Short mmCIF file of C-alpha atoms and ligand atoms in Angstrom, two decimals:
data_model
loop_
_atom_site.label_atom_id
_atom_site.label_comp_id
_atom_site.label_asym_id
_atom_site.label_seq_id
_atom_site.Cartn_x
_atom_site.Cartn_y
_atom_site.Cartn_z
CA UNK A 604 131.17 52.76 93.60
CA UNK A 605 129.13 50.84 91.09
CA UNK A 606 131.40 49.71 88.27
CA UNK A 607 131.55 52.13 85.36
CA UNK A 608 129.82 55.01 87.15
CA UNK A 609 131.47 57.97 88.84
CA UNK A 610 130.08 59.79 91.84
CA UNK A 611 127.56 62.38 90.72
CA UNK A 612 125.68 65.20 92.42
CA UNK A 613 121.94 64.69 92.12
CA UNK A 614 119.31 67.26 93.07
CA UNK A 615 115.81 65.79 93.35
CA UNK A 616 112.85 68.15 93.16
CA UNK A 617 109.48 66.91 94.39
CA UNK A 618 106.30 67.88 96.17
CA UNK A 619 106.30 64.94 98.63
CA UNK A 620 108.87 63.05 100.67
CA UNK A 621 108.22 60.52 103.38
CA UNK A 622 108.12 61.02 106.35
CA UNK A 623 107.87 64.84 106.03
CA UNK A 624 104.99 65.18 103.55
CA UNK A 625 103.00 62.32 102.10
CA UNK A 626 99.76 61.73 100.23
CA UNK A 627 100.78 58.58 98.33
CA UNK A 628 103.56 56.50 96.84
CA UNK A 629 105.51 59.48 95.48
CA UNK A 630 106.50 60.26 99.06
CA UNK A 631 107.67 56.68 99.65
CA UNK A 632 109.89 56.90 96.59
CA UNK A 633 111.44 60.19 97.67
CA UNK A 634 111.90 58.78 101.16
CA UNK A 635 113.93 55.82 99.89
CA UNK A 636 115.58 56.40 96.50
CA UNK A 637 117.93 59.21 97.66
CA UNK A 638 119.26 57.04 100.51
CA UNK A 639 119.80 54.13 98.12
CA UNK A 640 121.73 56.40 95.73
CA UNK A 641 123.89 57.65 98.59
CA UNK A 642 124.75 54.07 99.44
CA UNK A 643 125.96 53.66 95.84
CA UNK A 644 128.35 56.58 96.41
CA UNK A 645 126.39 59.53 94.96
CA UNK A 646 125.72 62.86 96.66
CA UNK A 647 122.00 63.57 96.79
CA UNK A 648 119.90 66.56 97.78
CA UNK A 649 116.10 66.75 97.91
CA UNK A 650 114.32 70.10 97.49
CA UNK A 651 110.80 70.24 98.96
CA UNK A 652 108.30 72.87 100.08
CA UNK A 653 108.14 73.35 103.83
CA UNK A 654 104.46 72.58 104.37
CA UNK A 655 102.73 73.08 107.69
CA UNK A 656 103.37 69.40 108.53
CA UNK A 657 107.12 69.86 108.08
CA UNK A 658 107.41 72.84 110.42
CA UNK A 659 108.53 70.60 113.30
CA UNK A 660 111.48 69.15 111.35
CA UNK A 661 114.67 70.39 113.05
CA UNK A 662 116.33 72.22 110.16
CA UNK A 663 118.80 75.09 110.04
CA UNK A 664 117.56 78.25 108.31
CA UNK A 665 120.52 78.89 106.01
CA UNK A 666 118.99 81.74 104.04
CA UNK A 667 116.23 84.08 105.13
CA UNK A 668 115.68 85.64 101.68
CA UNK A 669 116.69 83.57 98.70
CA UNK A 670 116.31 85.92 95.74
CA UNK A 671 113.66 84.31 93.53
CA UNK A 672 111.60 86.18 90.97
CA UNK A 673 108.54 84.72 89.28
CA UNK A 674 106.32 86.58 86.85
CA UNK A 675 107.89 89.89 87.81
CA UNK A 676 107.25 89.42 91.52
CA UNK A 677 109.88 88.78 94.17
CA UNK A 678 108.97 85.76 96.31
CA UNK A 679 112.30 85.47 98.18
CA UNK A 680 111.55 82.33 100.23
CA UNK A 681 113.66 81.26 103.19
CA UNK A 682 115.69 78.05 102.88
CA UNK A 683 116.19 75.48 105.62
CA UNK A 684 118.61 72.59 105.46
CA UNK A 685 119.09 69.34 107.33
CA UNK A 686 120.77 66.02 106.73
CA UNK A 687 119.48 62.50 107.30
CA UNK A 688 121.03 59.18 106.22
CA UNK A 689 123.62 61.02 104.17
CA UNK A 690 120.95 62.90 102.14
CA UNK A 691 120.80 66.71 102.23
CA UNK A 692 117.27 68.14 102.42
CA UNK A 693 116.44 71.71 101.47
CA UNK A 694 113.05 72.99 102.57
CA UNK A 695 111.70 76.01 100.74
CA UNK A 696 109.84 78.14 103.24
CA UNK A 697 107.17 80.60 102.20
CA UNK A 698 104.44 81.16 104.71
CA UNK A 699 101.86 82.49 102.27
CA UNK A 700 102.22 79.67 99.78
CA UNK A 701 103.06 76.54 101.77
CA UNK A 702 101.87 76.81 105.35
CA UNK A 703 98.37 75.45 104.87
CA UNK A 704 96.37 72.38 105.75
CA UNK A 705 96.78 69.98 102.84
CA UNK A 706 99.50 69.53 100.27
CA UNK A 707 97.55 70.39 97.13
CA UNK A 708 94.14 71.46 98.37
CA UNK A 709 91.71 71.42 101.25
CA UNK A 710 88.00 70.78 101.85
CA UNK A 711 87.23 73.48 99.28
CA UNK A 712 89.15 71.71 96.51
CA UNK A 713 92.51 72.27 94.84
CA UNK A 714 94.33 75.45 95.84
CA UNK A 715 93.92 78.10 93.14
CA UNK A 716 97.60 79.09 93.24
CA UNK A 717 99.23 75.66 92.80
CA UNK A 718 101.01 76.90 89.68
CA UNK A 719 102.77 79.53 91.80
CA UNK A 720 103.45 77.16 94.70
CA UNK A 721 105.27 74.70 92.46
CA UNK A 722 106.65 77.26 90.01
CA UNK A 723 108.38 78.79 93.03
CA UNK A 724 109.65 75.36 94.09
CA UNK A 725 111.29 74.88 90.67
CA UNK A 726 112.84 78.35 90.57
CA UNK A 727 114.07 77.99 94.16
CA UNK A 728 115.59 74.56 93.43
CA UNK A 729 117.82 76.09 90.73
CA UNK A 730 118.93 78.91 93.04
CA UNK A 731 119.56 76.49 95.90
CA UNK A 732 121.70 74.35 93.63
CA UNK A 733 123.63 77.41 92.44
CA UNK A 734 124.39 78.56 95.98
CA UNK A 735 124.63 75.37 98.03
CA UNK A 736 124.65 72.13 96.05
CA UNK A 737 126.01 72.08 92.49
CA UNK A 738 124.11 69.56 90.40
CA UNK A 739 125.20 67.20 87.65
CA UNK A 740 121.60 66.01 87.40
CA UNK A 741 118.25 67.52 88.29
CA UNK A 742 115.89 64.64 88.88
CA UNK A 743 112.37 66.04 88.64
CA UNK A 744 109.33 64.16 89.91
CA UNK A 745 105.86 64.68 88.44
CA UNK A 746 104.32 67.91 87.18
CA UNK A 747 105.19 69.85 90.31
CA UNK A 748 108.85 69.73 89.20
CA UNK A 749 108.11 70.01 85.47
CA UNK A 750 109.26 73.61 85.13
CA UNK A 751 112.84 72.78 86.18
CA UNK A 752 113.87 71.39 82.76
CA UNK A 753 112.05 74.24 81.03
CA UNK A 754 113.65 77.01 83.11
CA UNK A 755 117.03 75.38 82.54
CA UNK A 756 116.81 74.71 78.81
CA UNK A 757 114.11 76.78 77.10
CA UNK A 758 115.92 80.10 76.96
CA UNK A 759 119.07 79.16 75.06
CA UNK A 760 121.07 77.80 77.96
CA UNK A 761 121.36 79.04 81.52
CA UNK A 762 123.80 81.91 82.20
CA UNK A 763 125.28 80.02 85.15
CA UNK A 764 127.83 77.53 83.71
CA UNK A 765 127.14 74.84 86.33
CA UNK A 766 123.41 75.01 85.66
CA UNK A 767 123.97 75.16 81.92
CA UNK A 768 125.89 71.87 82.06
CA UNK A 769 123.39 70.08 84.30
CA UNK A 770 121.23 67.33 82.78
CA UNK A 771 117.61 66.69 83.64
CA UNK A 772 115.61 63.53 84.27
CA UNK A 773 111.82 63.74 84.42
CA UNK A 774 110.09 60.89 86.25
CA UNK A 775 106.39 60.29 85.65
CA UNK A 776 104.72 58.78 88.70
CA UNK A 777 101.23 59.25 87.37
CA UNK A 778 99.99 60.44 83.96
CA UNK A 779 96.63 61.23 85.49
CA UNK A 780 98.11 64.42 86.95
CA UNK A 781 99.51 66.66 84.24
CA UNK A 782 99.61 70.02 86.01
CA UNK A 783 97.07 71.69 83.74
CA UNK A 784 96.52 75.45 84.09
CA UNK A 785 94.91 78.16 81.99
CA UNK A 786 97.04 79.82 79.35
CA UNK A 787 96.41 83.10 81.17
CA UNK A 788 98.68 81.93 84.01
CA UNK A 789 101.75 81.83 81.77
CA UNK A 790 103.04 85.32 82.64
CA UNK A 791 102.76 84.51 86.39
CA UNK A 792 105.21 81.66 85.76
CA UNK A 793 107.56 83.82 83.66
CA UNK A 794 106.59 81.81 80.58
CA UNK A 795 106.69 83.96 77.44
CA UNK A 796 103.87 83.62 74.90
CA UNK A 797 106.03 81.88 72.28
CA UNK A 798 106.10 78.76 74.49
CA UNK A 799 102.36 78.33 73.86
CA UNK A 800 102.83 75.84 71.05
CA UNK A 801 101.51 72.31 70.56
CA UNK A 802 105.08 70.97 70.56
CA UNK A 803 106.00 72.94 73.72
CA UNK A 804 103.70 73.66 76.69
CA UNK A 805 100.27 74.01 75.08
CA UNK A 806 97.81 71.25 76.01
CA UNK A 807 94.26 71.30 74.61
CA UNK A 808 93.89 75.04 75.00
CA UNK A 809 95.64 75.14 78.37
CA UNK A 810 99.20 74.60 79.48
CA UNK A 811 100.60 71.45 81.09
CA UNK A 812 103.55 71.67 83.43
CA UNK A 813 104.20 67.93 83.09
CA UNK A 814 104.42 68.42 79.34
CA UNK A 815 106.91 71.26 79.90
CA UNK A 816 109.11 68.84 81.80
CA UNK A 817 108.78 66.06 79.23
CA UNK A 818 109.57 68.38 76.31
CA UNK A 819 112.76 69.77 77.85
CA UNK A 820 114.06 66.78 79.87
CA UNK A 821 117.15 64.92 78.67
CA UNK A 822 115.69 61.62 79.86
CA UNK A 823 112.21 60.49 80.85
CA UNK A 824 111.50 57.63 83.21
CA UNK A 825 108.43 56.12 84.69
CA UNK A 826 108.01 53.72 87.56
CA UNK A 827 107.57 50.34 85.88
CA UNK A 828 108.47 48.80 82.50
CA UNK A 829 104.84 47.99 81.64
CA UNK A 830 103.69 51.54 82.44
CA UNK A 831 106.50 52.85 80.20
CA UNK A 832 104.79 51.03 77.33
CA UNK A 833 101.23 51.94 78.37
CA UNK A 834 101.88 55.69 78.47
CA UNK A 835 102.96 55.57 74.84
CA UNK A 836 99.47 54.40 73.80
CA UNK A 837 96.31 56.52 73.46
CA UNK A 838 94.69 54.56 76.30
CA UNK A 839 97.43 55.25 78.84
CA UNK A 840 98.93 58.48 77.58
CA UNK A 841 96.26 60.96 78.73
CA UNK A 842 96.89 63.02 75.61
CA UNK A 843 100.68 62.99 75.96
CA UNK A 844 101.29 59.63 74.26
CA UNK A 845 102.26 61.27 70.96
CA UNK A 846 104.98 63.30 72.66
CA UNK A 847 106.21 60.22 74.52
CA UNK A 848 106.32 58.17 71.34
CA UNK A 849 108.31 60.93 69.68
CA UNK A 850 110.79 60.80 72.57
CA UNK A 851 110.60 57.03 73.00
CA UNK A 852 114.38 56.64 72.71
CA UNK A 853 114.79 58.46 76.01
CA UNK A 854 111.80 56.88 77.82
CA UNK A 855 112.50 54.00 80.22
CA UNK A 856 110.64 52.20 83.00
CA UNK A 857 112.49 51.61 86.26
CA UNK A 858 110.48 49.63 88.78
CA UNK A 859 110.11 51.27 92.20
CA UNK A 860 111.45 49.47 95.23
CA UNK A 861 110.35 48.86 98.79
CA UNK A 862 112.01 50.38 101.82
CA UNK A 863 112.25 47.20 103.90
CA UNK A 864 113.50 49.33 106.80
CA UNK A 865 109.92 50.65 107.01
CA UNK A 866 107.86 47.80 105.52
CA UNK A 867 108.96 44.56 107.14
CA UNK A 868 106.72 42.36 109.34
CA UNK A 869 109.76 41.20 111.32
CA UNK A 870 110.51 44.69 112.64
CA UNK A 871 107.49 46.94 111.87
CA UNK A 872 106.92 49.00 115.03
CA UNK A 873 103.28 49.69 114.13
CA UNK A 874 102.33 46.02 114.48
CA UNK A 875 101.02 44.31 117.62
CA UNK A 876 103.13 41.21 116.79
CA UNK A 877 105.95 40.33 114.45
CA UNK A 878 106.32 37.40 112.08
CA UNK A 879 108.51 35.97 109.34
CA UNK A 880 108.61 33.12 106.83
CA UNK A 881 110.04 30.98 109.64
CA UNK A 882 107.29 31.70 112.11
CA UNK A 883 103.99 33.04 110.78
CA UNK A 884 102.13 32.85 114.10
CA UNK A 885 102.37 36.61 114.72
CA UNK A 886 100.25 37.24 111.60
CA UNK A 887 97.21 35.67 113.28
CA UNK A 888 97.70 38.04 116.21
CA UNK A 889 97.89 40.97 113.78
CA UNK A 890 94.62 39.78 112.21
CA UNK A 891 92.88 39.50 115.58
CA UNK A 892 93.96 43.01 116.57
CA UNK A 893 92.91 44.43 113.18
CA UNK A 894 89.42 42.93 113.53
CA UNK A 895 89.14 44.44 116.99
CA UNK A 896 90.38 47.85 115.82
CA UNK A 897 87.92 47.99 112.92
CA UNK A 898 85.00 46.53 114.89
CA UNK A 899 84.77 43.35 112.79
CA UNK A 900 83.52 40.11 114.39
CA UNK A 901 85.85 37.50 115.86
CA UNK A 902 84.29 34.96 113.44
CA UNK A 903 86.36 36.55 110.68
CA UNK A 904 89.42 34.82 112.16
CA UNK A 905 88.28 31.69 110.31
CA UNK A 906 87.50 33.41 107.02
CA UNK A 907 89.51 35.52 104.54
CA UNK A 908 89.84 39.23 105.28
CA UNK A 909 90.32 41.35 102.16
CA UNK A 910 92.43 44.48 102.77
CA UNK A 911 92.46 47.85 100.99
CA UNK A 912 94.75 50.82 101.69
CA UNK A 913 94.44 53.50 99.08
CA UNK A 914 93.77 56.96 97.93
CA UNK A 915 90.10 56.78 96.93
CA UNK A 916 90.92 58.19 93.50
CA UNK A 917 89.14 57.13 90.31
CA UNK A 918 92.39 55.47 89.14
CA UNK A 919 92.04 52.80 91.81
CA UNK A 920 89.03 51.06 90.24
CA UNK A 921 86.89 50.44 93.32
CA UNK A 922 83.67 50.83 91.37
CA UNK A 923 84.27 47.15 90.45
CA UNK A 924 83.77 46.25 94.11
CA UNK A 925 80.57 48.29 94.19
CA UNK A 926 79.26 46.38 91.16
CA UNK A 927 79.66 42.94 92.72
CA UNK A 928 79.48 43.56 96.47
CA UNK A 929 76.32 41.55 97.08
CA UNK A 930 77.81 38.50 95.32
CA UNK A 931 81.14 38.99 97.06
CA UNK A 932 79.58 38.94 100.51
CA UNK A 933 77.67 35.72 99.74
CA UNK A 934 81.08 34.07 100.08
CA UNK A 935 81.41 35.00 103.75
CA UNK A 936 84.40 37.30 103.36
CA UNK A 937 85.31 40.49 105.23
CA UNK A 938 86.69 43.84 104.04
CA UNK A 939 89.22 45.96 105.97
CA UNK A 940 89.42 49.34 104.28
CA UNK A 941 91.50 52.47 104.84
CA UNK A 942 91.43 55.31 102.37
CA UNK A 943 91.00 58.99 101.81
CA UNK A 944 89.76 61.35 99.14
CA UNK A 945 87.10 61.14 96.47
CA UNK A 946 85.17 59.69 94.67
CA UNK A 947 85.10 56.26 96.36
CA UNK A 948 84.62 57.43 99.97
CA UNK A 949 80.85 57.41 99.39
CA UNK A 950 80.91 53.92 97.92
CA UNK A 951 82.74 52.47 100.93
CA UNK A 952 80.56 54.34 103.44
CA UNK A 953 77.54 52.86 101.67
CA UNK A 954 79.01 49.34 101.84
CA UNK A 955 79.79 49.74 105.53
CA UNK A 956 76.20 50.84 106.23
CA UNK A 957 74.79 47.98 104.19
CA UNK A 958 77.11 45.26 105.53
CA UNK A 959 78.12 46.52 108.99
CA UNK A 960 79.39 43.10 110.12
CA UNK A 961 81.45 42.58 107.01
CA UNK A 962 83.06 45.94 106.30
CA UNK A 963 85.52 47.68 108.63
CA UNK A 964 86.20 51.17 107.32
CA UNK A 965 88.41 54.08 108.29
CA UNK A 966 88.21 57.17 106.11
CA UNK A 967 91.27 59.37 106.52
CA UNK A 968 95.02 59.13 106.52
CA UNK A 969 96.43 56.74 109.14
CA UNK A 970 100.00 55.46 108.88
CA UNK A 971 99.65 52.89 111.66
CA UNK A 972 96.43 51.38 110.31
CA UNK A 973 97.99 51.17 106.82
CA UNK A 974 100.69 48.87 108.23
CA UNK A 975 98.17 46.92 110.30
CA UNK A 976 95.91 46.22 107.32
CA UNK A 977 98.92 45.00 105.34
CA UNK A 978 99.78 42.62 108.17
CA UNK A 979 96.33 41.59 109.40
CA UNK A 980 94.57 40.86 106.09
CA UNK A 981 94.75 37.60 104.13
CA UNK A 982 94.20 39.04 100.66
CA UNK A 983 94.94 42.54 99.34
CA UNK A 984 92.79 44.15 96.63
CA UNK A 985 94.09 46.49 93.91
CA UNK A 986 91.64 46.47 90.97
CA UNK A 987 93.21 49.63 89.48
CA UNK A 988 92.11 51.08 86.16
CA UNK A 989 95.77 51.94 85.68
CA UNK A 990 98.69 51.72 88.11
CA UNK A 991 102.06 53.28 87.26
CA UNK A 992 103.82 51.10 89.80
CA UNK A 993 101.84 50.58 92.97
CA UNK A 994 103.67 50.00 96.21
CA UNK A 995 100.98 48.38 98.31
CA UNK A 996 101.03 45.12 96.35
CA UNK A 997 104.77 44.87 97.01
CA UNK A 998 104.21 45.60 100.70
CA UNK A 999 101.46 42.95 100.69
CA UNK A 1000 103.81 40.37 99.23
CA UNK A 1001 106.33 41.00 102.01
CA UNK A 1002 103.56 40.81 104.64
CA UNK A 1003 102.25 37.46 103.37
CA UNK A 1004 98.99 39.09 102.25
CA UNK A 1005 98.27 37.67 98.82
CA UNK A 1006 97.46 40.38 96.26
CA UNK A 1007 94.53 40.29 93.82
CA UNK A 1008 95.35 42.87 91.17
CA UNK A 1009 94.40 44.05 87.73
CA UNK A 1010 97.17 43.18 85.27
CA UNK A 1011 98.25 46.75 84.47
CA UNK A 1012 101.42 48.81 84.96
CA UNK A 1013 103.54 47.86 87.91
CA UNK A 1014 100.90 45.42 89.16
CA UNK A 1015 101.55 43.33 86.07
CA UNK A 1016 105.31 43.55 86.66
CA UNK A 1017 105.38 42.59 90.34
CA UNK A 1018 102.66 39.96 90.85
CA UNK A 1019 103.08 36.51 89.34
CA UNK A 1020 99.94 34.46 88.78
CA UNK A 1021 101.30 31.67 86.61
CA UNK A 1022 102.41 28.85 86.76
CA UNK A 1023 100.58 27.94 89.98
CA UNK A 1024 103.64 26.50 91.69
CA UNK A 1025 105.41 29.87 91.28
CA UNK A 1026 102.47 32.20 91.73
CA UNK A 1027 102.46 34.98 94.33
CA UNK A 1028 99.00 36.40 93.64
CA UNK A 1029 95.96 36.62 91.35
CA UNK A 1030 95.45 38.84 88.31
CA UNK A 1031 92.63 39.77 85.98
CA UNK A 1032 92.63 41.85 82.80
CA UNK A 1033 89.12 42.91 81.76
CA UNK A 1034 87.87 45.96 83.60
CA UNK A 1035 84.57 44.36 84.57
CA UNK A 1036 82.89 43.48 87.85
CA UNK A 1037 82.61 39.88 86.67
CA UNK A 1038 86.34 39.47 85.97
CA UNK A 1039 87.13 40.98 89.35
CA UNK A 1040 84.58 38.78 91.15
CA UNK A 1041 85.82 35.60 89.45
CA UNK A 1042 89.38 36.38 90.48
CA UNK A 1043 88.52 37.20 94.10
CA UNK A 1044 86.54 33.96 94.23
CA UNK A 1045 89.53 32.03 92.87
CA UNK A 1046 91.64 33.57 95.63
CA UNK A 1047 89.06 32.72 98.30
CA UNK A 1048 88.89 29.10 97.08
CA UNK A 1049 92.70 28.90 97.10
CA UNK A 1050 92.72 30.31 100.66
CA UNK A 1051 90.76 27.23 101.82
CA UNK A 1052 93.69 24.96 101.00
CA UNK A 1053 95.67 26.17 103.97
CA UNK A 1054 98.95 24.42 103.14
CA UNK A 1055 99.05 25.53 99.50
CA UNK A 1056 98.10 29.03 100.64
CA UNK A 1057 100.95 29.11 103.15
CA UNK A 1058 103.38 28.18 100.38
CA UNK A 1059 102.03 31.01 98.22
CA UNK A 1060 102.41 33.49 101.08
CA UNK A 1061 105.99 32.39 101.62
CA UNK A 1062 106.83 32.74 97.92
CA UNK A 1063 105.61 36.34 98.05
CA UNK A 1064 107.41 37.06 101.32
CA UNK A 1065 110.67 35.84 99.80
CA UNK A 1066 110.46 38.20 96.80
CA UNK A 1067 113.03 40.97 96.91
CA UNK A 1068 111.98 44.37 95.59
CA UNK A 1069 114.57 46.36 97.52
CA UNK A 1070 115.61 49.77 96.26
CA UNK A 1071 119.12 48.67 95.35
CA UNK A 1072 118.12 47.44 91.88
CA UNK A 1073 116.13 50.60 91.10
CA UNK A 1074 118.86 52.89 92.42
CA UNK A 1075 121.42 51.10 90.23
CA UNK A 1076 119.10 51.63 87.25
CA UNK A 1077 118.87 55.39 87.93
CA UNK A 1078 122.63 55.57 88.53
CA UNK A 1079 123.28 54.02 85.12
CA UNK A 1080 120.91 56.49 83.52
CA UNK A 1081 122.54 59.51 85.23
CA UNK A 1082 126.01 58.44 84.14
CA UNK A 1083 124.86 57.81 80.59
CA UNK A 1084 123.82 61.48 80.56
CA UNK A 1085 127.32 62.47 81.69
CA UNK A 1086 129.50 60.08 79.67
CA UNK A 1087 132.70 62.09 80.17
CA UNK A 1088 132.32 62.37 83.92
CA UNK A 1089 131.40 58.71 84.31
CA UNK A 1090 134.64 57.60 82.68
CA UNK A 1091 132.77 55.27 80.34
CA UNK A 1092 134.06 56.80 77.12
P1 ADP B 2091 99.53 55.90 94.98
O1 ADP B 2091 100.86 56.55 94.99
O2 ADP B 2091 98.87 55.91 93.64
O3 ADP B 2091 98.62 56.43 96.03
P2 ADP B 2091 100.98 53.50 95.83
O4 ADP B 2091 100.52 52.09 96.00
O5 ADP B 2091 102.19 53.71 95.02
O6 ADP B 2091 99.73 54.32 95.27
O7 ADP B 2091 101.33 54.13 97.25
C1 ADP B 2091 100.41 54.42 98.23
C2 ADP B 2091 101.13 54.76 99.52
O8 ADP B 2091 100.30 55.60 100.29
C3 ADP B 2091 101.42 53.54 100.37
O9 ADP B 2091 102.54 53.78 101.19
C4 ADP B 2091 100.14 53.47 101.22
O10 ADP B 2091 100.32 52.74 102.39
C5 ADP B 2091 99.89 54.93 101.47
N1 ADP B 2091 98.49 55.28 101.73
C6 ADP B 2091 97.51 55.45 100.81
N2 ADP B 2091 96.36 55.83 101.42
C7 ADP B 2091 96.63 55.90 102.74
C8 ADP B 2091 95.85 56.24 103.91
N3 ADP B 2091 94.57 56.58 103.80
N4 ADP B 2091 96.46 56.21 105.11
C9 ADP B 2091 97.76 55.86 105.21
N5 ADP B 2091 98.54 55.54 104.16
C10 ADP B 2091 97.99 55.56 102.94
C1 GLC B 2092 101.89 57.28 91.81
C2 GLC B 2092 101.26 56.04 91.25
C3 GLC B 2092 101.70 54.76 91.91
C4 GLC B 2092 103.21 54.75 92.14
C5 GLC B 2092 103.60 56.00 92.91
C6 GLC B 2092 105.10 56.06 93.19
O1 GLC B 2092 101.19 57.91 92.77
O2 GLC B 2092 99.84 56.12 91.27
O3 GLC B 2092 101.34 53.66 91.10
O4 GLC B 2092 103.59 53.60 92.85
O5 GLC B 2092 103.26 57.14 92.18
O6 GLC B 2092 105.87 56.03 92.02
#
């Protein structure tokens, strides 16, 4: 056990968890942090919806009708349980609400009943804890888990003594998603009208479920120290910066980690060849195979390939590439792109049509190709408008794929661009096509000095962002919330 901390029971509540349900980095965090906490001696459970994609998971149905009421209706989901790597997983099963294509929406847009889908998740998590896994801490991730602190604390303490004593941690993975719903949905979530106040759940004429979590949580974290500062400013706070400033004493940034069991070029089973700092030759083979897979010319072997793996969300800043594409391609570089969603799918399709020999594109979700782009590219691009943490730049560092990033959030905290003899990547600050182009060009010039470039790759590959440090940070936070149990006082 970590010195000064006692073993605690942690219940995590989230809408994604790798490998069972993933749309982005949230799933990677839920796939790794619980295991890392278990290895520090804590007991950890994860409560998730059982989406269509998780139906194959071999889990025991431990309850066929968990009594859960929401807005006067009985939802009574089933509960399935399984264990992996010492972590207990509870899947909340409700055919009508969860068994669909897509986690949050489909080709017709966001599902209209997401408030119910995740309201039920929060209510069910409390019941599951009461019956099967007593919690010292509820660790709630993003708006989908935001009602847990509210249901626990808003009504003068929970009648169940275990739940009444539990503390709550709310982790913000992305301020861009605040779980905003019309005020009229409040009764469906069992939220009485008095909660509709500017200092409670009201948000510009609607309600915000993230705000509900932030208001009632005992501690608030986000996924990098720089993002913890940015969200307390009008630019980064998406309208919740005032609340976060008011609670700034309980706001901290804990940098995400990398699961090197999954993201490691020495062992990655998705790759056609393996490599390490000792022998980089396999990386060239990964590049050759990537070019073949994306239909890019063999000539690109002698030029830099710029990789992108991303949700195509506005946050990711790819309009900067659109602005300078014609100048970028004058430099004889190649793009290997994998992504899904809107709005940038159109931009990349357009670039592929305009520069068919330069742009290899796959639109969709493809786990194998994500790993292959990390391994087979020379440079990795993340020009994000904002980036709470970002995992791909950390994966890139480990794969010897030098990141070019905008100096925001976790990108600022994980990529070092100065002094040159210690640098692991390239950064720019101004959100302009010119700043982005200048920085990519600097990277392309640096790539030409093959020996200096190899040293930069190796510096990045030797960086250690494993989950241990992050897990220890969360463990310290949990025990600070339970000073008597942790034996610190
Ligand atoms: P975000 O959570 O904002 O999407 P991160 O960098 O934290 O950004 O994490 C993204 C995760 O999702 C990475 O594991 C990345 O490989 C994965 N990913 C994103 N888009 C795709 C895709 N189209 N196919 C496969 N994996 C993807
Ligand atoms: C979010 C953020 C990303 C972060 C991830 C995991 O989706 O956009 O920056 O790495 O959550 O915390």
